[in-house]
Coordinates of C-alpha atoms in Angstrom, one line a residue:
M1 CA 0.0 11.0 20.8
S2 CA 2.2 9.6 23.5
E3 CA 5.8 10.8 23.8
L4 CA 6.8 7.7 25.8
P5 CA 4.4 5.0 24.5
R6 CA 2.5 2.8 26.9
G7 CA 4.3 -0.2 28.3
D8 CA 7.5 1.9 28.6
Q9 CA 10.3 -0.4 29.6
G10 CA 12.9 2.0 30.8
P11 CA 15.4 4.3 29.2
V12 CA 17.8 3.4 26.4
D13 CA 21.4 3.9 27.6
Q14 CA 22.7 4.7 24.1
P15 CA 20.9 5.2 20.8
I16 CA 20.9 2.1 18.7
T17 CA 22.3 2.6 15.3
H18 CA 19.7 2.1 12.6
H19 CA 20.7 0.9 9.1
G20 CA 18.8 2.2 6.1
P21 CA 15.7 0.2 5.4
P22 CA 15.7 -2.3 2.5
G23 CA 13.9 0.2 0.4
G24 CA 17.3 1.5 -0.8
G25 CA 19.4 0.2 -3.6
A26 CA 20.3 -3.4 -3.7
G27 CA 17.9 -4.3 -0.9
R28 CA 14.9 -3.5 -3.0
V29 CA 16.3 -5.1 -6.2
L30 CA 17.2 -8.3 -4.5
L31 CA 14.0 -8.5 -2.5
A32 CA 11.9 -7.8 -5.6
A33 CA 13.8 -10.6 -7.4
A34 CA 13.2 -13.0 -4.4
I35 CA 9.6 -12.2 -4.2
V36 CA 9.1 -12.7 -7.9
L37 CA 10.4 -16.3 -7.4
L38 CA 8.2 -16.8 -4.4
L39 CA 5.0 -15.6 -6.1
V40 CA 5.7 -17.8 -9.1
A41 CA 6.0 -20.7 -6.7
V42 CA 3.0 -20.0 -4.5
A43 CA 0.7 -17.6 -6.3
G44 CA 1.1 -18.2 -9.9
G45 CA 3.2 -15.1 -10.6
T46 CA 2.8 -11.4 -9.9
T47 CA 4.5 -8.4 -11.4
W48 CA 6.8 -6.6 -9.0
W49 CA 8.3 -3.3 -9.9
M50 CA 12.1 -3.5 -10.0
Y51 CA 14.5 -0.8 -8.9
T52 CA 18.1 -0.6 -10.1
R53 CA 19.9 1.8 -7.9
D54 CA 23.4 0.7 -6.9
P55 CA 23.8 -0.2 -3.2
A56 CA 25.3 2.5 -0.9
P57 CA 27.8 1.3 1.7
T58 CA 26.7 1.5 5.3
S59 CA 29.3 3.4 7.2
N60 CA 27.8 3.7 10.7
S61 CA 26.8 0.1 11.2
A62 CA 27.1 -1.3 14.8
V63 CA 28.0 -4.7 13.3
P64 CA 29.2 -5.5 9.7
A65 CA 26.5 -5.3 7.0
R66 CA 27.6 -8.0 4.6
S67 CA 26.5 -11.3 3.3
P68 CA 27.3 -14.3 5.6
S69 CA 28.9 -15.9 2.6
A70 CA 31.6 -13.1 2.6
S71 CA 33.2 -14.3 5.8
T72 CA 37.0 -14.6 5.7
C73 CA 37.3 -16.3 9.1
P74 CA 37.8 -20.0 8.8
G75 CA 37.4 -20.4 12.6
V76 CA 33.7 -19.2 12.6
K77 CA 31.5 -21.9 14.0
L78 CA 28.1 -20.1 13.7
R79 CA 27.0 -17.6 11.2
V80 CA 24.1 -15.4 12.3
V81 CA 22.2 -12.8 10.4
A82 CA 20.0 -10.3 12.3
A83 CA 17.8 -7.4 11.4
P84 CA 19.9 -4.2 11.8
E85 CA 18.0 -2.8 14.8
I86 CA 18.4 -6.0 16.9
A87 CA 21.9 -6.9 15.6
P88 CA 23.8 -4.9 18.2
V89 CA 22.1 -6.8 21.0
V90 CA 22.8 -10.1 19.3
S91 CA 26.4 -9.2 18.7
A92 CA 27.0 -8.2 22.3
A93 CA 25.5 -11.6 23.4
A94 CA 27.8 -13.4 20.9
K95 CA 30.9 -11.7 22.4
T96 CA 30.1 -13.2 25.8
L97 CA 30.6 -16.7 24.2
D98 CA 34.1 -15.9 22.9
D99 CA 36.3 -18.4 24.8
D100 CA 39.5 -16.9 23.4
P101 CA 39.5 -13.2 22.7
A102 CA 43.1 -13.4 21.4
K103 CA 42.0 -15.3 18.3
P104 CA 41.5 -13.2 15.2
C105 CA 38.0 -14.7 14.6
D106 CA 35.1 -15.0 17.0
P107 CA 33.3 -18.3 17.1
I108 CA 30.1 -16.5 16.2
E109 CA 29.9 -14.1 13.3
V110 CA 26.9 -11.7 13.5
V111 CA 25.9 -9.8 10.4
A112 CA 23.4 -6.9 10.3
E113 CA 21.2 -7.4 7.2
E114 CA 17.7 -6.4 6.2
P115 CA 15.5 -9.5 5.8
G116 CA 14.9 -8.9 2.1
L117 CA 18.6 -9.2 1.4
T118 CA 18.7 -12.4 3.4
V119 CA 15.8 -13.9 1.4
A120 CA 17.5 -13.0 -1.9
N121 CA 21.0 -14.2 -0.9
A122 CA 21.9 -17.7 -2.1
A123 CA 24.0 -18.4 1.0
K124 CA 21.8 -18.7 4.1
P125 CA 23.0 -18.3 7.7
D126 CA 22.9 -20.9 10.4
V127 CA 20.7 -18.6 12.6
W128 CA 18.4 -15.9 11.3
I129 CA 16.7 -13.2 13.4
P130 CA 14.6 -11.1 10.9
S131 CA 12.2 -8.3 11.9
S132 CA 9.1 -10.3 11.3
S133 CA 8.1 -14.0 11.3
V134 CA 6.5 -13.5 7.9
W135 CA 10.0 -13.5 6.3
L136 CA 10.5 -17.1 7.4
G137 CA 7.5 -18.1 5.3
I138 CA 8.7 -16.0 2.4
A139 CA 12.2 -17.6 2.6
N140 CA 10.9 -21.1 3.1
A141 CA 8.5 -20.8 0.2
G142 CA 11.5 -19.9 -2.0
G143 CA 13.4 -23.1 -0.9
A144 CA 15.1 -22.2 2.4
A145 CA 14.6 -24.3 5.5
F146 CA 14.3 -22.3 8.6
T147 CA 12.5 -23.3 11.8
A148 CA 11.6 -20.8 14.5
E149 CA 12.7 -22.0 17.9
G150 CA 10.3 -21.0 20.7
K151 CA 8.6 -17.7 20.9
P152 CA 10.1 -14.6 19.2
L153 CA 13.0 -12.9 21.1
A154 CA 11.3 -9.5 21.0
H155 CA 8.4 -7.4 19.7
S156 CA 8.0 -3.8 18.5
P157 CA 4.6 -2.6 17.5
I158 CA 4.1 -0.3 14.5
M159 CA 3.2 3.3 15.6
L160 CA 2.1 6.3 13.7
A161 CA 4.7 9.0 14.5
A162 CA 4.7 12.7 13.8
P163 CA 6.1 16.0 15.2
V164 CA 4.0 17.3 18.1
A165 CA 2.7 20.1 16.0
V166 CA 0.8 17.8 13.6
T167 CA -0.5 15.1 15.9
T168 CA -3.6 16.6 17.4
S169 CA -6.0 15.9 14.5
I170 CA -5.4 12.1 14.5
A171 CA -4.7 10.9 18.1
K172 CA -6.0 11.0 21.6
G173 CA -3.2 10.0 24.0
D174 CA -1.4 7.0 22.6
Q175 CA -4.4 5.9 20.5
T176 CA -5.3 6.6 16.9
S177 CA -6.5 4.6 13.9
W178 CA -5.8 4.1 10.2
A179 CA -9.3 5.3 9.5
Q180 CA -8.7 8.6 11.4
L181 CA -5.4 9.0 9.5
T182 CA -7.1 8.5 6.1
G183 CA -10.0 10.8 7.0
A184 CA -7.7 13.6 8.2
L185 CA -5.5 13.3 5.1
A186 CA -8.4 13.3 2.7
A187 CA -9.9 16.3 4.5
G188 CA -6.6 18.2 4.2
R189 CA -6.0 18.4 7.9
L190 CA -2.5 16.9 7.6
P191 CA 0.5 18.3 5.8
A192 CA 1.6 14.9 4.6
V193 CA 1.6 11.1 5.2
T194 CA 4.5 8.9 4.1
M195 CA 5.0 5.2 4.2
P196 CA 8.0 2.9 3.8
D197 CA 8.3 0.6 0.8
A198 CA 5.6 -2.1 1.1
Q199 CA 7.6 -4.5 -1.0
A200 CA 11.0 -4.2 0.8
S201 CA 10.4 -3.0 4.3
T202 CA 9.0 -4.8 7.3
T203 CA 7.3 -1.6 8.5
G204 CA 5.8 -1.0 5.1
L205 CA 4.7 -4.5 4.5
L206 CA 3.0 -4.8 7.9
S207 CA 1.5 -1.3 7.7
V208 CA -0.3 -2.1 4.5
Y209 CA -1.7 -5.2 6.1
G210 CA -2.9 -3.1 9.0
V211 CA -4.5 -0.5 6.7
N212 CA -6.4 -3.2 4.8
A213 CA -7.5 -5.0 8.1
A214 CA -8.7 -1.6 9.5
M215 CA -10.8 -0.8 6.4
A216 CA -12.3 -4.3 6.3
R217 CA -13.7 -3.5 9.7
T218 CA -15.7 -0.6 8.4
T219 CA -17.9 -2.4 5.8
P220 CA -19.1 -5.9 4.9
D221 CA -18.2 -5.0 1.3
A222 CA -14.7 -6.2 0.6
G223 CA -14.5 -4.0 -2.5
I224 CA -15.4 -0.8 -0.6
A225 CA -12.8 -1.7 2.0
Q226 CA -10.3 -1.9 -0.8
L227 CA -11.4 1.5 -2.1
R228 CA -10.9 3.0 1.3
A229 CA -7.4 1.5 1.6
L230 CA -6.6 3.0 -1.8
T231 CA -7.9 6.3 -0.6
L232 CA -4.9 6.5 1.8
R233 CA -2.5 5.2 -0.9
S234 CA -3.6 7.8 -3.4
R235 CA -2.9 10.6 -0.9
L236 CA 0.6 9.6 0.2
S237 CA 3.3 12.1 -0.5
E238 CA 5.8 9.3 -0.6
A239 CA 5.3 5.5 -0.6
T240 CA 9.0 4.5 -0.3
A241 CA 10.1 6.7 2.5
D242 CA 12.9 5.7 4.9
P243 CA 11.7 6.4 8.5
T244 CA 15.3 6.9 9.6
K245 CA 15.9 9.6 7.0
L246 CA 12.6 11.2 7.8
M247 CA 13.6 11.5 11.5
S248 CA 16.9 13.0 10.5
R249 CA 15.1 15.5 8.3
I250 CA 12.7 16.4 11.1
A251 CA 15.6 17.1 13.4
E252 CA 17.3 19.3 10.8
Q253 CA 14.3 21.3 9.6
W254 CA 12.9 22.7 12.8
N255 CA 12.3 26.5 12.4
T256 CA 11.6 29.2 14.9
N257 CA 7.8 28.8 14.7
G258 CA 8.1 25.1 15.7
V259 CA 6.7 23.8 12.5
V260 CA 8.2 21.0 10.3
Y261 CA 6.9 21.9 6.9
D262 CA 7.4 18.8 4.7
V263 CA 7.2 15.9 7.2
G264 CA 3.8 14.8 8.4
V265 CA 2.8 11.4 9.8
F266 CA 4.6 8.2 9.1
P267 CA 4.6 4.6 10.5
T268 CA 7.7 3.4 12.4
T269 CA 8.4 0.8 15.0
E270 CA 8.1 1.7 18.6
Q271 CA 11.7 0.7 19.1
Q272 CA 12.9 3.1 16.4
L273 CA 10.7 5.9 17.9
R274 CA 12.0 5.3 21.4
T275 CA 15.5 5.5 20.2
Y276 CA 14.8 8.8 18.5
Q277 CA 13.2 10.1 21.7
Q278 CA 16.1 9.1 23.8
G279 CA 18.4 11.1 21.5
K280 CA 17.1 14.4 23.1
H281 CA 16.4 16.0 19.7
T282 CA 15.1 19.6 19.6
V283 CA 12.1 18.4 17.6
Q284 CA 9.9 16.1 19.7
L285 CA 8.2 13.2 18.0
K286 CA 5.2 11.5 19.5
G287 CA 3.6 8.3 18.5
A288 CA 0.2 6.5 18.7
F289 CA -1.0 3.0 18.2
P290 CA -3.5 2.4 15.3
A291 CA -6.0 0.4 17.3
D292 CA -8.1 -0.6 14.3
G293 CA -5.2 -2.4 12.6
Q294 CA -2.5 -3.0 15.2
V295 CA 0.5 -4.8 13.7
E296 CA 4.0 -5.4 15.1
A297 CA 7.5 -6.4 14.1
D298 CA 8.6 -9.6 15.9
Y299 CA 12.0 -11.1 16.0
P300 CA 12.0 -14.9 15.7
F301 CA 15.1 -17.0 16.5
A302 CA 15.2 -19.2 13.4
V303 CA 17.6 -22.1 12.9
A304 CA 18.6 -23.4 9.5
K305 CA 18.0 -27.1 8.8
N306 CA 21.8 -27.6 8.0
N307 CA 23.0 -25.9 11.2
Q308 CA 25.9 -28.0 12.5
D309 CA 26.4 -26.4 15.9
I310 CA 23.2 -26.9 17.8
E311 CA 25.0 -26.5 21.2
L312 CA 26.5 -23.1 20.4
T313 CA 23.1 -22.0 18.9
A314 CA 21.4 -22.8 22.2
Q315 CA 24.1 -20.9 24.1
L316 CA 23.6 -17.9 21.9
R317 CA 19.8 -17.9 22.4
A318 CA 20.3 -18.0 26.1
A319 CA 22.8 -15.2 26.0
I320 CA 20.3 -12.8 24.4
T321 CA 18.6 -11.7 27.6
R322 CA 15.3 -10.0 28.1
S323 CA 17.0 -7.2 29.9
S324 CA 19.3 -6.5 27.0
L325 CA 16.4 -6.3 24.6
T326 CA 14.2 -4.1 26.8
K327 CA 17.2 -1.8 27.4
A328 CA 17.5 -1.4 23.6
G329 CA 13.8 -0.4 23.3
F330 CA 12.1 -3.8 22.4
R331 CA 9.2 -5.4 24.2
P332 CA 9.4 -8.9 25.6
A333 CA 5.8 -9.7 24.7
P334 CA 3.3 -8.7 22.0
L335 CA 1.1 -5.7 22.5
P336 CA -2.5 -6.8 23.3
N337 CA -4.9 -7.0 20.3
T338 CA -2.1 -7.2 17.7
L339 CA -3.3 -8.7 14.5
P340 CA -2.1 -12.3 13.8
L341 CA -0.1 -12.7 10.6
P342 CA -1.8 -14.5 7.7
A343 CA -0.9 -18.2 7.5
Q344 CA 0.3 -17.8 3.9
P345 CA 2.8 -15.0 3.1
K346 CA 1.2 -14.6 -0.4
Q347 CA -1.8 -12.9 1.3
L348 CA 0.5 -10.2 2.6
L349 CA 2.3 -10.0 -0.6
A350 CA -0.9 -9.6 -2.6
M351 CA -1.8 -6.5 -0.5
A352 CA 1.7 -5.1 -0.9
T353 CA 1.6 -5.7 -4.7
M354 CA -1.7 -3.7 -5.0
W355 CA -0.2 -0.9 -2.9
S356 CA 3.1 -0.7 -4.8
E357 CA 1.6 -1.0 -8.3
Y358 CA -0.2 2.3 -7.8
K359 CA 1.8 5.1 -9.4
S360 CA 1.2 8.8 -8.9
L361 CA 0.4 10.1 -12.3
S362 CA -1.2 13.3 -13.6
T363 CA -4.6 12.0 -14.9
Q364 CA -7.4 13.3 -17.1
V365 CA -10.4 11.2 -17.0
L366 CA -14.0 11.2 -18.3
L367 CA -16.4 9.0 -16.4
L368 CA -19.3 7.5 -18.4
I369 CA -22.0 6.0 -16.1
D370 CA -24.8 3.8 -17.3
A371 CA -28.2 5.3 -16.3
S372 CA -30.4 2.9 -18.4
G373 CA -33.5 1.2 -17.0
S374 CA -31.7 -2.1 -16.3
M375 CA -29.8 -0.4 -13.4
N376 CA -33.0 -0.5 -11.4
K377 CA -33.0 -4.3 -11.3
K378 CA -33.0 -5.7 -7.7
I379 CA -30.0 -7.5 -6.4
T380 CA -28.7 -8.9 -3.1
A381 CA -26.3 -6.4 -1.5
P382 CA -23.0 -7.5 0.2
G383 CA -23.8 -8.5 3.7
G384 CA -27.4 -9.4 2.8
G385 CA -30.4 -7.4 2.2
T386 CA -31.9 -6.2 -1.1
T387 CA -30.9 -3.2 -3.2
T388 CA -30.7 -2.3 -6.8
R389 CA -27.8 -2.1 -9.2
A390 CA -28.2 1.6 -9.1
G391 CA -28.2 1.6 -5.2
L392 CA -25.0 -0.4 -5.1
L393 CA -23.4 1.9 -7.6
R394 CA -24.4 4.9 -5.4
E395 CA -22.6 3.3 -2.4
S396 CA -19.5 2.3 -4.3
G397 CA -19.3 5.6 -6.3
R398 CA -19.4 7.7 -3.2
F399 CA -16.1 6.2 -2.0
A400 CA -14.6 6.1 -5.5
A401 CA -14.8 9.9 -5.6
E402 CA -12.2 10.0 -2.8
L403 CA -9.7 8.1 -4.8
F404 CA -8.7 10.7 -7.3
A405 CA -5.4 12.5 -6.5
E406 CA -5.2 16.3 -6.3
D407 CA -3.7 16.6 -9.8
T408 CA -6.6 14.8 -11.5
T409 CA -8.8 16.6 -14.0
V410 CA -12.2 14.9 -14.3
G411 CA -15.7 15.1 -15.7
M412 CA -18.7 12.8 -15.6
W413 CA -21.6 11.9 -18.0
Y414 CA -24.6 9.7 -17.5
F415 CA -25.8 7.9 -20.6
G416 CA -29.2 6.5 -21.3
Q417 CA -32.2 7.4 -23.6
P418 CA -35.5 7.5 -21.8
T419 CA -37.3 8.8 -24.9
P420 CA -36.6 8.6 -28.7
T421 CA -35.7 12.3 -28.8
S422 CA -33.4 12.3 -25.8
P423 CA -29.7 12.8 -26.3
P424 CA -27.4 9.7 -25.7
H425 CA -25.8 11.3 -22.7
K426 CA -25.7 14.3 -20.4
E427 CA -23.0 16.0 -18.5
V428 CA -23.6 15.8 -14.7
V429 CA -20.2 17.1 -13.5
S430 CA -18.4 19.5 -15.8
Y431 CA -14.8 18.7 -16.8
G432 CA -12.1 20.4 -14.8
P433 CA -9.5 20.1 -12.0
I434 CA -10.8 18.0 -9.1
T435 CA -9.9 20.8 -6.6
A436 CA -11.6 23.5 -8.6
P437 CA -15.0 24.9 -7.5
V438 CA -18.3 23.8 -9.1
N439 CA -21.4 25.6 -7.9
G440 CA -19.8 26.4 -4.6
K441 CA -18.3 23.0 -4.0
T442 CA -15.0 21.4 -5.1
R443 CA -15.3 19.1 -8.1
R444 CA -14.5 16.1 -5.8
Q445 CA -17.5 17.1 -3.7
A446 CA -19.6 17.5 -6.8
L447 CA -18.7 14.0 -8.0
A448 CA -19.6 12.5 -4.6
K449 CA -23.0 14.3 -4.6
A450 CA -23.7 13.3 -8.2
M451 CA -23.2 9.6 -7.2
V452 CA -25.4 10.1 -4.1
D453 CA -28.1 11.6 -6.3
Y454 CA -27.6 9.1 -9.1
R455 CA -30.9 7.6 -10.4
A456 CA -31.6 5.5 -13.5
A457 CA -34.8 6.2 -15.6
D458 CA -37.1 3.2 -16.1
N459 CA -37.3 1.9 -19.6
S460 CA -34.3 3.9 -20.7
G461 CA -32.3 2.6 -23.6
T462 CA -28.5 2.0 -23.5
P463 CA -26.6 4.1 -26.2
L464 CA -23.3 2.6 -25.0
Y465 CA -21.4 2.7 -28.3
K466 CA -22.4 6.2 -29.2
T467 CA -21.4 7.5 -25.8
V468 CA -18.0 5.8 -25.9
L469 CA -17.3 7.2 -29.3
D470 CA -18.3 10.7 -28.2
G471 CA -16.3 10.4 -25.0
V472 CA -13.1 9.2 -26.7
A473 CA -13.4 12.1 -29.3
E474 CA -14.0 14.6 -26.4
M475 CA -10.9 13.4 -24.5
R476 CA -8.6 13.1 -27.5
E477 CA -8.7 16.9 -27.9
K478 CA -7.4 17.2 -24.3
V479 CA -4.4 14.8 -24.5
S480 CA -1.2 16.5 -23.4
P481 CA 2.4 15.4 -22.8
G482 CA 3.2 13.9 -19.4
T483 CA -0.5 13.3 -18.6
V484 CA -2.5 10.1 -18.8
T485 CA -5.9 10.6 -20.5
L486 CA -8.6 8.0 -20.0
V487 CA -12.2 7.2 -20.6
V488 CA -13.8 5.1 -17.9
V489 CA -17.1 3.5 -18.7
L490 CA -19.4 1.6 -16.4
T491 CA -22.3 -0.4 -17.8
D492 CA -24.6 -3.2 -16.8
G493 CA -25.7 -4.2 -20.2
E494 CA -25.1 -4.0 -24.0
D495 CA -25.7 -1.4 -26.6
G496 CA -29.4 -1.4 -27.6
E497 CA -33.0 -0.1 -27.3
S498 CA -32.0 3.4 -28.4
T499 CA -32.1 5.5 -31.6
F500 CA -28.3 5.4 -31.6
K501 CA -28.0 1.6 -31.7
M502 CA -25.3 0.1 -33.9
T503 CA -23.8 -3.3 -34.4
Q504 CA -20.5 -4.1 -32.7
A505 CA -18.8 -4.3 -36.1
Q506 CA -20.0 -0.8 -37.0
F507 CA -18.8 0.5 -33.6
M508 CA -15.4 -1.1 -33.8
T509 CA -14.9 0.3 -37.4
K510 CA -15.7 3.8 -36.2
L511 CA -13.6 3.4 -33.0
A512 CA -10.6 2.2 -35.1
A513 CA -11.0 5.1 -37.5
E514 CA -10.7 7.6 -34.6
Q515 CA -7.5 6.1 -33.2
D516 CA -4.5 8.4 -33.1
P517 CA -1.3 6.8 -31.8
S518 CA 0.2 10.2 -31.0
R519 CA -2.9 11.0 -28.8
P520 CA -3.9 7.8 -27.1
V521 CA -7.1 7.6 -25.1
P522 CA -7.4 4.2 -23.5
V523 CA -10.9 3.0 -22.4
L524 CA -11.2 1.3 -19.1
A525 CA -14.5 -0.6 -19.1
L526 CA -16.3 -2.0 -16.0
G527 CA -18.9 -4.6 -16.9
Y528 CA -21.5 -4.7 -14.1
G529 CA -24.0 -7.5 -13.6
P530 CA -24.9 -10.8 -15.3
D531 CA -26.3 -9.1 -18.5
V532 CA -23.2 -7.3 -19.5
D533 CA -21.5 -8.0 -22.9
M534 CA -17.9 -8.5 -21.7
N535 CA -16.8 -9.5 -25.1
A536 CA -17.8 -6.2 -26.5
L537 CA -16.2 -4.3 -23.6
T538 CA -13.0 -6.2 -23.9
A539 CA -12.8 -5.5 -27.6
M540 CA -13.3 -1.8 -27.2
S541 CA -10.8 -1.6 -24.4
E542 CA -8.1 -3.6 -26.2
A543 CA -8.6 -1.6 -29.3
T544 CA -7.7 1.6 -27.4
G545 CA -4.9 0.2 -25.3
G546 CA -7.2 -0.1 -22.2
K547 CA -8.5 -2.9 -20.2
A548 CA -11.9 -4.4 -19.2
F549 CA -12.9 -5.5 -15.7
P550 CA -15.9 -7.8 -15.1
A551 CA -18.2 -7.6 -12.1
T552 CA -20.7 -10.0 -13.4
N553 CA -21.8 -10.5 -9.8
P554 CA -23.0 -7.0 -8.9
A555 CA -21.6 -7.4 -5.4
D556 CA -18.1 -7.3 -7.0
L557 CA -18.6 -3.8 -8.3
S558 CA -16.4 -2.1 -5.8
S559 CA -13.5 -4.5 -6.4
A560 CA -13.8 -3.9 -10.1
I561 CA -13.7 -0.1 -9.5
A562 CA -10.6 -0.6 -7.4
K563 CA -8.9 -2.7 -10.2
A564 CA -9.8 0.0 -12.8
F565 CA -8.4 2.7 -10.5
L566 CA -5.2 0.8 -10.1
A567 CA -5.0 0.3 -13.9
A568 CA -5.5 4.0 -14.4
H569 CA -2.4 4.6 -12.2
A570 CA -0.2 1.9 -13.7
P571 CA 2.9 3.1 -15.6
R572 CA 2.5 2.9 -19.4

């Protein structure tokens, strides 16, 4: 990793004061409320998780952190809101336009405010300089009317930063990748990876976009790309981290061996990293650019439709000089190969929703995998070519094994009846902690190998109902407080062609008789292929408090697995 990232634009004279990111307190509450309104308007509605902490006052702000509607100066001609990191530069430029310093009120009021708060506030400024152009689309979709004038004032790419002691496994010089980060974390080569709040932080929102773009480059299967992105999400030690607080913790927790125990890798803006580096802290932080999904904060100069002082607005823009911005650690132009932002903000928000809806929960799960003869039917694979349903499951399942968190307890059965005397199912991975050994491997490795070795027997029947009943009964005995206990079943057909065949009515009666509200075992059902009986899967899932996910097009299998995985980690 590079201590002074490429494109260095000179030293910073004084550290820029960073306000806390919008992941804290009122910022998150107001942003979540604003995005709910936006998604209702442009995407048909999406659940966003609300937070209800009270706002903490900012005591070290370089400029006032308050709503523009709170001004008590009647002489103010232009109200400006800027992202906290760029607000000191904007404020200094505004001071140069004060024609009478003796007056109690300046003609331009500059407020440092996180973009999420500005989106949520009813009163909008005359000029807005958020930390990403995407916020303009979010605000305008909610009824605001901002227009970006010219190119953005400044840019600051997102970097992966870490103490020097933990950088060697993921970076070469100033280059790294989200894929390298995910692989190193999954392999246990990193102490931790944290991310800012994807719903409330520019860095978090853009980083999630970068992760998904990077994983999409690795496979033509969009579902597998989603599984790979969720692999990183499932391993995060914190998903709402404040990079400023992380940096403070790093500076404070240096020990004599030169190791920072509880802080690993985290994304931050180049400007924020440069500011830290200029502070001459004992703990050195280095950063690298994720080349497979490079994203950046940009700072548009946006003017409200009802701005009444266009002349003063133009003077302010001219007063914010390139030299003042580069001195503060910003770039005047974008980094090459930076990903363009989606045309519609709802695309970014959908990724952030998926990311944020994942909750770290202690989970017990039994996987029931259909190994009946119909799994050998030929299909067209994503990206072209011919495979079988079983072949596609092998590919998807291999990546799904990486998704389980370290506190998961798991086992796996195959079900199918190749002969009339065969049992309805067999255990292929014994039940136990995913980190525990199984025949010389970890259980996670055993799951991956079982999926690679998975084969379906020709002409094998499908004892679906019997297997689900046995699986629910097995897991009900394992229910414990504070743990989510699940049965996940994947099938491409319907119950039949076995000595255990029963009608749906018989099955539902037996399933209802086994329910125990004090020991719930939800069934998550994945219906795979065009022959699946989704009505039956939906009925069994709803009867147990679970959910069914269709992949009637076999190419959608990986996406269905991702949805089921997210459902398994949703709060109940």
